[in-house]
Amino acid sequence: MANVNPHYRKLQAGFLFPEIEMRTRAFLENNPNVSVMRLGIGNTTEPLTPTVVAGLHEGVDLLARPETYSGYGDEQGAQALREALAQRYENYGVALDIEEIFISDGAKPDSANIQSIFRQDNAVALQDPGYPVYVDSNVIGGRTGGGADGQYEGLVYMPCTEDNQFFPALPGRKVDLIYLCSPNNPTGAAATLGQLKTFVDYAREHRAVIIFDAAYAVFISDRRLPRTIYEVEGAKECAIEISSFSKEAGFTGVRLGWTVVPKALVCEDAAPGELNNLWLRRQTTMFNGASNIVQQGGLAILSEQGQKESQELVGYYMANAKTIRQGLEGLGITCYGGDNAPYVWMKTPGGMPSWAFFDKVLDECHVEGTPGSGFGPSGEGYFRLSAFGHREDIERAVQSIQDNLTL
Ligand SMILES: *Cc1c(COP(=O)(O)O)cnc(C)c1O
């Protein structure tokens, strides 16, 4: 007799994005002549840049000739790509060995899978609100009890609120794994060096491990802010960094990311090098490498011309973010984010519950956003608007909110 993994049964139904999809579809069925402007799911909309397209074509062409054909590649990813990424970190003032960089098919799979190299009874702390994958992967990994109202027993939720500028205080009890995301999805907050240092110091003292999601690092416009956790002294001893080309270069559907597991990383029962080795073992067992064609595209992103073009792409989305934030602030709505991240995190007027506000904005303005409470209990009373979209759609959505939202 086979049995299902019981931890999957703890996952709460109505995962955020399917629920949004369902409500939007129901609205459209009742209002067949309306078009909904979608600022909900953070999905990229602008085409790949010319240099990246050429890189991907080259990846295909290499496979077309016997002398340049390749099959399975380097297990950790193409050496040239890892060298180019090491160069990016070098530009941030961080020296990495290419054996510390693991190329993957994206930051979501890595951030979900990384928990598997840690013991099941490790205590997990997460930012609240946060990217739902960290919670759900630890539920599946058996590190929680049951769930109710979007919270699971056994997890340590670290509230990120107006009062702490959306960066959490240290957990009140000893924890072993700490998930941090900066710039943050959904709040748009980007951590300072000093804020990150509080966690690095804590992790080093307690031999805890920080799992740092840097998927939005290139959206940081304030040059004083760190673009990698390794800018904090000592972070290599206690932090894993996960990142992606998805948002930076429109690779959401193409799929390419990377994870840094420093050789200096330690935890309670692992000496330097062991965690790096375990991740290699995990990836070589459960994953067979990112597509060689796509890695060629990644190399093109990191070329000088590719970087220029992707900065323009990022600038395009950030101009959208500014339009959203200014439009809402013009209505007297309190907004956060949108300056170092492509998300605007707005307070719902009058403290309206997030889902009620979702329905209201959909109904009155035909705009789809994301209810803050879907990212964790402390997201209640907030609403996320994504800056990923065509300029005209963003402008139309903001105009519609200005014209039609009753306050
Ligand atoms: C979009 C996003 C990712 C990217 O995931 P990919 O699998 O690389 O597309 C990772 N982390 C956060 C917080 C995100 O918002």
Tab-separated table of N, CA, C and O and ligand atoms in Angstrom, residues 42-43 104-111 130-134 180-186 213-216 242-247 251-253 255-258 343 375 384 388, ligand 1:
chain	number	residue	atom	x	y	z
A	42	GLY	N	3.432	38.897	-10.112
A	42	GLY	CA	4.642	39.602	-10.561
A	42	GLY	C	5.283	38.889	-11.735
A	42	GLY	O	6.273	38.198	-11.581
A	43	ASN	N	4.688	39.088	-12.905
A	43	ASN	CA	5.231	38.400	-14.079
A	43	ASN	C	5.761	39.417	-15.084
A	43	ASN	O	5.113	40.427	-15.346
A	104	SER	N	21.385	27.170	-11.691
A	104	SER	CA	20.157	26.376	-11.569
A	104	SER	C	19.114	26.849	-12.570
A	104	SER	O	19.358	27.757	-13.354
A	105	ASP	N	17.946	26.236	-12.477
A	105	ASP	CA	16.847	26.659	-13.345
A	105	ASP	C	15.972	27.705	-12.658
A	105	ASP	O	14.828	27.917	-13.044
A	106	GLY	N	16.484	28.361	-11.634
A	106	GLY	CA	15.748	29.473	-11.053
A	106	GLY	C	15.826	29.529	-9.542
A	106	GLY	O	16.218	28.563	-8.875
A	107	ALA	N	15.437	30.668	-9.008
A	107	ALA	CA	15.532	30.900	-7.572
A	107	ALA	C	14.392	30.232	-6.797
A	107	ALA	O	14.546	29.911	-5.626
A	108	LYS	N	13.271	30.033	-7.454
A	108	LYS	CA	12.169	29.381	-6.727
A	108	LYS	C	12.526	27.936	-6.399
A	108	LYS	O	12.418	27.527	-5.236
A	109	PRO	N	12.949	27.137	-7.401
A	109	PRO	CA	13.334	25.767	-7.039
A	109	PRO	C	14.460	25.732	-6.005
A	109	PRO	O	14.386	24.945	-5.046
A	110	ASP	N	15.460	26.579	-6.141
A	110	ASP	CA	16.560	26.543	-5.170
A	110	ASP	C	16.068	26.926	-3.778
A	110	ASP	O	16.444	26.301	-2.780
A	111	SER	N	15.216	27.958	-3.708
A	111	SER	CA	14.785	28.384	-2.374
A	111	SER	C	13.846	27.345	-1.755
A	111	SER	O	13.742	27.257	-0.538
A	130	GLY	N	6.040	37.470	3.445
A	130	GLY	CA	7.176	36.970	2.675
A	130	GLY	C	6.724	36.142	1.481
A	130	GLY	O	5.536	35.830	1.321
A	131	TYR	N	7.714	35.774	0.669
A	131	TYR	CA	7.495	34.924	-0.514
A	131	TYR	C	7.012	33.557	-0.016
A	131	TYR	O	7.700	32.917	0.797
A	132	PRO	N	5.853	33.088	-0.441
A	132	PRO	CA	5.238	31.896	0.168
A	132	PRO	C	6.044	30.600	0.052
A	132	PRO	O	5.825	29.674	0.828
A	133	VAL	N	6.983	30.548	-0.887
A	133	VAL	CA	7.744	29.312	-1.116
A	133	VAL	C	8.545	28.865	0.114
A	133	VAL	O	8.666	27.671	0.390
A	134	TYR	N	9.075	29.825	0.867
A	134	TYR	CA	9.890	29.445	2.032
A	134	TYR	C	9.043	28.685	3.043
A	134	TYR	O	9.479	27.686	3.621
A	180	LEU	N	15.654	35.403	4.599
A	180	LEU	CA	15.568	36.848	4.398
A	180	LEU	C	15.514	37.113	2.901
A	180	LEU	O	16.201	36.426	2.124
A	181	CYS	N	14.742	38.098	2.503
A	181	CYS	CA	14.651	38.471	1.095
A	181	CYS	C	14.790	39.981	0.992
A	181	CYS	O	14.012	40.716	1.592
A	182	SER	N	15.811	40.434	0.266
A	182	SER	CA	16.011	41.877	0.093
A	182	SER	C	16.635	42.151	-1.266
A	182	SER	O	17.623	41.513	-1.619
A	183	PRO	N	16.111	43.120	-2.031
A	183	PRO	CA	14.866	43.842	-1.828
A	183	PRO	C	13.706	42.855	-1.710
A	183	PRO	O	13.712	41.817	-2.358
A	184	ASN	N	12.745	43.247	-0.898
A	184	ASN	CA	11.737	42.290	-0.478
A	184	ASN	C	10.522	42.216	-1.404
A	184	ASN	O	9.998	43.216	-1.849
A	185	ASN	N	10.121	41.000	-1.656
A	185	ASN	CA	8.826	40.726	-2.216
A	185	ASN	C	7.988	40.176	-1.059
A	185	ASN	O	8.372	39.162	-0.486
A	186	PRO	N	6.939	40.815	-0.630
A	186	PRO	CA	6.147	41.830	-1.330
A	186	PRO	C	6.339	43.279	-0.901
A	186	PRO	O	5.781	44.149	-1.561
A	213	ASP	N	17.518	35.586	-0.194
A	213	ASP	CA	16.983	35.649	-1.557
A	213	ASP	C	17.248	37.046	-2.123
A	213	ASP	O	16.689	38.035	-1.644
A	214	ALA	N	18.099	37.086	-3.142
A	214	ALA	CA	18.524	38.368	-3.724
A	214	ALA	C	17.977	38.539	-5.142
A	214	ALA	O	18.574	39.226	-5.970
A	215	ALA	N	16.809	37.950	-5.406
A	215	ALA	CA	16.276	37.947	-6.777
A	215	ALA	C	16.072	39.351	-7.354
A	215	ALA	O	16.019	39.519	-8.563
A	216	TYR	N	15.950	40.359	-6.454
A	216	TYR	CA	15.701	41.722	-6.942
A	216	TYR	C	16.905	42.647	-6.750
A	216	TYR	O	16.754	43.871	-6.789
A	242	ILE	N	20.647	33.141	-2.833
A	242	ILE	CA	19.935	32.591	-3.983
A	242	ILE	C	19.513	33.750	-4.875
A	242	ILE	O	19.028	34.770	-4.381
A	243	SER	N	19.727	33.609	-6.188
A	243	SER	CA	19.334	34.706	-7.063
A	243	SER	C	18.920	34.179	-8.434
A	243	SER	O	18.906	32.967	-8.664
A	244	SER	N	18.586	35.095	-9.322
A	244	SER	CA	17.893	34.681	-10.538
A	244	SER	C	18.013	35.723	-11.637
A	244	SER	O	18.156	36.912	-11.364
A	245	PHE	N	17.934	35.255	-12.873
A	245	PHE	CA	17.849	36.183	-14.001
A	245	PHE	C	16.390	36.486	-14.377
A	245	PHE	O	16.136	37.221	-15.327
A	246	SER	N	15.448	35.906	-13.652
A	246	SER	CA	14.039	36.043	-14.038
A	246	SER	C	13.584	37.484	-14.156
A	246	SER	O	13.004	37.887	-15.159
A	247	LYS	N	13.793	38.263	-13.104
A	247	LYS	CA	13.255	39.616	-13.072
A	247	LYS	C	14.237	40.579	-13.727
A	247	LYS	O	13.846	41.553	-14.339
A	251	PHE	N	13.699	36.515	-17.686
A	251	PHE	CA	13.906	35.072	-17.838
A	251	PHE	C	12.882	34.244	-17.053
A	251	PHE	O	13.124	33.074	-16.765
A	252	THR	N	11.732	34.850	-16.707
A	252	THR	CA	10.732	34.109	-15.933
A	252	THR	C	10.308	32.811	-16.619
A	252	THR	O	10.119	31.794	-15.962
A	253	GLY	N	10.193	32.853	-17.949
A	253	GLY	CA	9.833	31.638	-18.675
A	253	GLY	C	11.034	30.895	-19.231
A	253	GLY	O	10.957	29.693	-19.519
A	255	ARG	N	14.079	30.512	-17.625
A	255	ARG	CA	14.544	29.777	-16.441
A	255	ARG	C	16.072	29.728	-16.299
A	255	ARG	O	16.751	28.954	-16.957
A	256	LEU	N	16.594	30.564	-15.428
A	256	LEU	CA	18.016	30.497	-15.068
A	256	LEU	C	18.247	31.262	-13.768
A	256	LEU	O	17.795	32.396	-13.620
A	257	GLY	N	18.938	30.621	-12.859
A	257	GLY	CA	19.254	31.268	-11.588
A	257	GLY	C	20.555	30.710	-11.040
A	257	GLY	O	21.241	29.936	-11.717
A	258	TRP	N	20.885	31.107	-9.815
A	258	TRP	CA	22.092	30.561	-9.202
A	258	TRP	C	22.001	30.641	-7.689
A	258	TRP	O	21.223	31.426	-7.142
A	343	TYR	N	7.885	46.563	-6.665
A	343	TYR	CA	6.597	46.380	-6.016
A	343	TYR	C	6.258	47.594	-5.173
A	343	TYR	O	7.120	48.121	-4.476
A	375	PHE	N	0.548	36.961	1.851
A	375	PHE	CA	1.988	36.774	2.066
A	375	PHE	C	2.324	36.546	3.532
A	375	PHE	O	3.497	36.451	3.890
A	384	ARG	N	-0.490	44.668	-2.605
A	384	ARG	CA	0.717	44.806	-3.439
A	384	ARG	C	0.332	45.079	-4.884
A	384	ARG	O	-0.507	44.387	-5.456
A	388	PHE	N	5.562	45.183	-12.941
A	388	PHE	CA	5.811	44.443	-14.180
A	388	PHE	C	4.583	44.586	-15.065
A	388	PHE	O	3.499	44.109	-14.730
B	1	LIG	C1	10.226	36.055	-8.667
B	1	LIG	C2	10.960	35.647	-7.444
B	1	LIG	C3	11.942	34.680	-7.528
B	1	LIG	C4	12.346	34.168	-8.880
B	1	LIG	O1	12.171	32.862	-9.026
B	1	LIG	P1	12.618	32.133	-10.363
B	1	LIG	O2	12.337	30.721	-10.041
B	1	LIG	O3	14.060	32.402	-10.559
B	1	LIG	O4	11.785	32.652	-11.498
B	1	LIG	C5	12.624	34.328	-6.381
B	1	LIG	N1	12.359	34.913	-5.208
B	1	LIG	C6	11.433	35.868	-5.103
B	1	LIG	C7	11.222	36.530	-3.801
B	1	LIG	C8	10.695	36.244	-6.219
B	1	LIG	O5	9.773	37.191	-6.107
